[in-house]
Amino acid sequence: MGNLSTITIIIIAANILVSFKGFNDFGFFEKYKFQVGPIRQGEQIRIFSSGFLHADMQHLLFNMITLYFFADIVIQLLDPFHFILVYVGSLVLGSLLSLYFHKDEYYYSAVGASGAVTGILYSAILLQPGMSLYLFFIPIPIPAYIFGIAYLLYSIYGMKNRVGNIGHDAHFGGAIGGFVITLIAQPSLFETDLLMIGLLSIPIILLFILKKTGQL
């Protein structure tokens, strides 16, 4: 983990440039952030552009550091083209899931690459579920698939209880994007890691059950 390929450098640079433009230009930030009202009125570019804006430097650094650690796994085990598909597809699906859950909240807004980055993270976990992750506040290694499942279950909790100023639905949508696009790109996983696919799909299935039954 942690190698910087050309495509990763380009994506990180794009996030930095657009985010810094947003930090210093309020009008630019307002024009391109995710906001339900303008999107429903036809400004669909916000679904994509909001994924390159960030609320502040800490937000930007967290997303780019996460991308840095997991991008190389996806690039190596898929290829650069499918890596881009996972990144962009997860970004868009994260925004679309936010739009779906907040369609009647015209002033709901969000920014950040979290959906795209979560898609890359979930793709990396699906491709290499046996790897271990170390978190700042937990000094022991955590199997990647356990982290992935727990993270999405927490996202469901966050969506249901509006925990923090965090776009939990965008994270979840991004994870779905990473999961689905990776399976399409590498269908051999159905033969080699069917159990892992089933385990990682549990939170996704649970989300739609809760939504269907009106509990979310």
Short mmCIF file of C-alpha atoms in Angstrom, two decimals:
data_model
loop_
_atom_site.label_atom_id
_atom_site.label_comp_id
_atom_site.label_asym_id
_atom_site.label_seq_id
_atom_site.Cartn_x
_atom_site.Cartn_y
_atom_site.Cartn_z
CA MET A 1 0.00 0.00 0.00
CA GLY A 2 1.00 3.59 -0.45
CA ASN A 3 2.63 3.73 -3.89
CA LEU A 4 1.78 6.77 -5.97
CA SER A 5 0.85 5.89 -9.54
CA THR A 6 0.41 8.60 -12.14
CA ILE A 7 -3.39 8.36 -12.06
CA THR A 8 -3.44 8.62 -8.26
CA ILE A 9 -1.24 11.72 -8.43
CA ILE A 10 -3.59 13.27 -11.00
CA ILE A 11 -6.67 12.60 -8.86
CA ILE A 12 -5.03 13.93 -5.69
CA ALA A 13 -3.81 17.02 -7.58
CA ALA A 14 -7.32 17.63 -8.95
CA ASN A 15 -8.80 17.40 -5.46
CA ILE A 16 -6.19 19.79 -4.07
CA LEU A 17 -6.59 22.36 -6.87
CA VAL A 18 -10.40 22.37 -6.82
CA SER A 19 -10.56 22.34 -3.02
CA PHE A 20 -8.14 25.26 -2.67
CA LYS A 21 -10.14 27.17 -5.26
CA GLY A 22 -13.21 26.52 -3.10
CA PHE A 23 -11.40 27.54 0.09
CA ASN A 24 -10.60 30.93 -1.43
CA ASP A 25 -13.66 31.54 -3.60
CA PHE A 26 -17.01 31.32 -1.81
CA GLY A 27 -18.97 31.79 -5.04
CA PHE A 28 -17.14 28.90 -6.70
CA PHE A 29 -17.73 26.69 -3.66
CA GLU A 30 -21.46 27.50 -3.59
CA LYS A 31 -21.83 26.97 -7.34
CA TYR A 32 -20.31 23.49 -7.40
CA LYS A 33 -21.15 21.93 -4.02
CA PHE A 34 -23.78 19.19 -3.75
CA GLN A 35 -27.11 20.81 -2.94
CA VAL A 36 -30.45 19.12 -3.48
CA GLY A 37 -32.46 22.15 -4.64
CA PRO A 38 -30.17 23.26 -7.51
CA ILE A 39 -29.60 19.64 -8.59
CA ARG A 40 -33.33 19.03 -8.85
CA GLN A 41 -33.60 22.23 -10.87
CA GLY A 42 -31.13 20.92 -13.44
CA GLU A 43 -27.61 21.56 -12.10
CA GLN A 44 -26.53 17.92 -12.29
CA ILE A 45 -22.86 18.92 -12.59
CA ARG A 46 -22.92 19.30 -8.79
CA ILE A 47 -23.31 15.51 -8.47
CA PHE A 48 -19.78 15.22 -9.86
CA SER A 49 -18.08 18.52 -9.01
CA SER A 50 -18.90 18.30 -5.29
CA GLY A 51 -16.62 15.26 -5.08
CA PHE A 52 -13.58 17.48 -5.61
CA LEU A 53 -14.50 20.17 -3.09
CA HIS A 54 -13.78 19.86 0.63
CA ALA A 55 -14.99 21.68 3.71
CA ASP A 56 -11.52 22.37 5.08
CA MET A 57 -7.90 21.24 5.02
CA GLN A 58 -8.43 18.42 7.53
CA HIS A 59 -11.28 17.02 5.44
CA LEU A 60 -9.11 17.13 2.30
CA LEU A 61 -6.09 15.54 3.99
CA PHE A 62 -8.10 12.68 5.49
CA ASN A 63 -9.63 11.74 2.14
CA MET A 64 -6.37 12.01 0.21
CA ILE A 65 -4.38 10.02 2.76
CA THR A 66 -6.99 7.25 2.64
CA LEU A 67 -6.87 7.29 -1.16
CA TYR A 68 -3.07 7.16 -1.06
CA PHE A 69 -3.06 3.99 1.03
CA PHE A 70 -5.62 2.00 -0.97
CA ALA A 71 -5.45 3.22 -4.57
CA ASP A 72 -2.45 1.07 -5.45
CA ILE A 73 -4.21 -2.16 -4.43
CA VAL A 74 -7.07 -1.49 -6.85
CA ILE A 75 -4.75 -0.35 -9.64
CA GLN A 76 -2.56 -3.46 -9.32
CA LEU A 77 -5.31 -6.04 -8.85
CA LEU A 78 -7.65 -4.54 -11.47
CA ASP A 79 -5.97 -2.00 -13.77
CA PRO A 80 -5.80 1.82 -14.11
CA PHE A 81 -8.89 1.99 -16.33
CA HIS A 82 -11.08 0.07 -13.89
CA PHE A 83 -9.59 2.04 -11.01
CA ILE A 84 -10.89 5.21 -12.67
CA LEU A 85 -14.27 3.54 -13.19
CA VAL A 86 -14.43 2.60 -9.52
CA TYR A 87 -13.44 6.11 -8.43
CA VAL A 88 -15.82 8.03 -10.69
CA GLY A 89 -18.64 5.51 -10.38
CA SER A 90 -18.41 5.54 -6.59
CA LEU A 91 -18.33 9.34 -6.53
CA VAL A 92 -21.48 9.56 -8.65
CA LEU A 93 -23.32 6.75 -6.85
CA GLY A 94 -22.49 8.33 -3.50
CA SER A 95 -24.06 11.59 -4.64
CA LEU A 96 -27.07 9.81 -6.13
CA LEU A 97 -27.74 7.90 -2.90
CA SER A 98 -27.54 11.21 -0.99
CA LEU A 99 -29.99 12.70 -3.46
CA TYR A 100 -32.30 9.73 -3.00
CA PHE A 101 -32.32 9.98 0.80
CA HIS A 102 -32.55 13.80 0.91
CA LYS A 103 -34.64 14.51 -2.20
CA ASP A 104 -37.16 16.58 -0.26
CA GLU A 105 -34.54 18.57 1.69
CA TYR A 106 -33.85 21.38 -0.80
CA TYR A 107 -31.15 22.98 1.34
CA TYR A 108 -29.27 19.77 2.11
CA SER A 109 -25.67 20.18 0.94
CA ALA A 110 -22.42 18.23 1.06
CA VAL A 111 -18.91 18.20 -0.34
CA GLY A 112 -15.96 15.84 -0.38
CA ALA A 113 -14.33 12.90 -2.11
CA SER A 114 -15.53 10.55 0.63
CA GLY A 115 -17.91 8.62 -1.63
CA ALA A 116 -15.22 8.02 -4.25
CA VAL A 117 -12.58 7.18 -1.64
CA THR A 118 -14.90 4.82 0.21
CA GLY A 119 -15.54 3.08 -3.12
CA ILE A 120 -11.80 2.58 -3.57
CA LEU A 121 -11.50 1.36 0.02
CA TYR A 122 -14.36 -1.15 -0.37
CA SER A 123 -12.96 -2.31 -3.72
CA ALA A 124 -9.56 -2.88 -2.10
CA ILE A 125 -11.18 -4.84 0.74
CA LEU A 126 -13.08 -7.01 -1.75
CA LEU A 127 -9.92 -7.65 -3.78
CA GLN A 128 -7.71 -8.29 -0.75
CA PRO A 129 -9.98 -9.18 2.20
CA GLY A 130 -7.17 -10.87 4.10
CA MET A 131 -5.15 -7.70 4.59
CA SER A 132 -5.09 -6.06 8.01
CA LEU A 133 -5.88 -2.45 8.77
CA TYR A 134 -4.51 -0.36 11.61
CA LEU A 135 -6.63 2.47 12.98
CA PHE A 136 -5.25 5.39 14.97
CA PHE A 137 -7.33 4.61 18.05
CA ILE A 138 -7.07 0.79 17.94
CA PRO A 139 -3.48 -0.50 18.32
CA ILE A 140 -4.20 -3.98 16.94
CA PRO A 141 -4.65 -5.12 13.32
CA ILE A 142 -8.24 -5.49 12.11
CA PRO A 143 -9.08 -7.86 9.22
CA ALA A 144 -10.13 -5.67 6.29
CA TYR A 145 -13.45 -7.41 5.70
CA ILE A 146 -14.50 -6.95 9.34
CA PHE A 147 -13.64 -3.27 9.12
CA GLY A 148 -15.62 -2.94 5.87
CA ILE A 149 -18.74 -4.55 7.30
CA ALA A 150 -18.51 -2.60 10.57
CA TYR A 151 -17.95 0.68 8.72
CA LEU A 152 -21.09 0.25 6.62
CA LEU A 153 -23.15 -0.83 9.62
CA TYR A 154 -21.99 2.33 11.39
CA SER A 155 -22.92 4.33 8.26
CA ILE A 156 -26.46 2.92 8.48
CA TYR A 157 -26.58 3.95 12.13
CA GLY A 158 -25.28 7.39 11.18
CA MET A 159 -27.88 7.78 8.44
CA LYS A 160 -30.71 6.69 10.73
CA ASN A 161 -29.69 8.95 13.61
CA ARG A 162 -28.13 11.85 11.68
CA VAL A 163 -24.85 11.38 13.55
CA GLY A 164 -22.40 14.24 13.08
CA ASN A 165 -21.95 16.55 10.12
CA ILE A 166 -21.03 13.58 7.92
CA GLY A 167 -22.49 12.38 4.61
CA HIS A 168 -23.00 8.79 5.70
CA ASP A 169 -25.24 8.10 2.71
CA ALA A 170 -22.53 9.29 0.28
CA HIS A 171 -20.05 6.97 1.98
CA PHE A 172 -22.48 4.09 1.69
CA GLY A 173 -23.30 4.85 -1.95
CA GLY A 174 -19.59 4.98 -2.71
CA ALA A 175 -19.05 1.60 -1.06
CA ILE A 176 -21.85 0.11 -3.18
CA GLY A 177 -20.19 1.56 -6.27
CA GLY A 178 -16.81 0.07 -5.36
CA PHE A 179 -18.40 -3.28 -4.57
CA VAL A 180 -20.49 -3.59 -7.75
CA ILE A 181 -17.95 -2.20 -10.23
CA THR A 182 -15.19 -4.41 -8.83
CA LEU A 183 -17.38 -7.50 -9.22
CA ILE A 184 -18.20 -6.52 -12.80
CA ALA A 185 -14.52 -5.89 -13.56
CA GLN A 186 -13.35 -9.13 -11.92
CA PRO A 187 -16.19 -11.71 -12.03
CA SER A 188 -13.71 -14.46 -11.09
CA LEU A 189 -14.25 -13.29 -7.50
CA PHE A 190 -17.56 -15.18 -7.59
CA GLU A 191 -15.54 -18.37 -7.94
CA THR A 192 -12.69 -17.58 -5.56
CA ASP A 193 -14.30 -15.41 -2.86
CA LEU A 194 -18.03 -16.09 -2.88
CA LEU A 195 -18.24 -16.23 0.91
CA MET A 196 -16.48 -12.87 1.20
CA ILE A 197 -18.83 -11.35 -1.38
CA GLY A 198 -21.76 -12.58 0.69
CA LEU A 199 -20.35 -11.16 3.92
CA LEU A 200 -19.54 -7.76 2.40
CA SER A 201 -23.01 -7.56 0.84
CA ILE A 202 -24.79 -7.97 4.21
CA PRO A 203 -24.81 -4.22 5.12
CA ILE A 204 -25.92 -3.32 1.57
CA ILE A 205 -28.85 -5.74 1.72
CA LEU A 206 -29.71 -4.51 5.23
CA LEU A 207 -29.79 -0.90 4.04
CA PHE A 208 -32.38 -1.63 1.36
CA ILE A 209 -34.46 -3.77 3.73
CA LEU A 210 -34.55 -0.94 6.28
CA LYS A 211 -35.46 1.57 3.57
CA LYS A 212 -38.14 -0.69 2.11
CA THR A 213 -39.74 -1.26 5.52
CA GLY A 214 -39.68 2.44 6.37
CA GLN A 215 -37.14 2.13 9.17
CA LEU A 216 -34.64 4.40 7.47
#
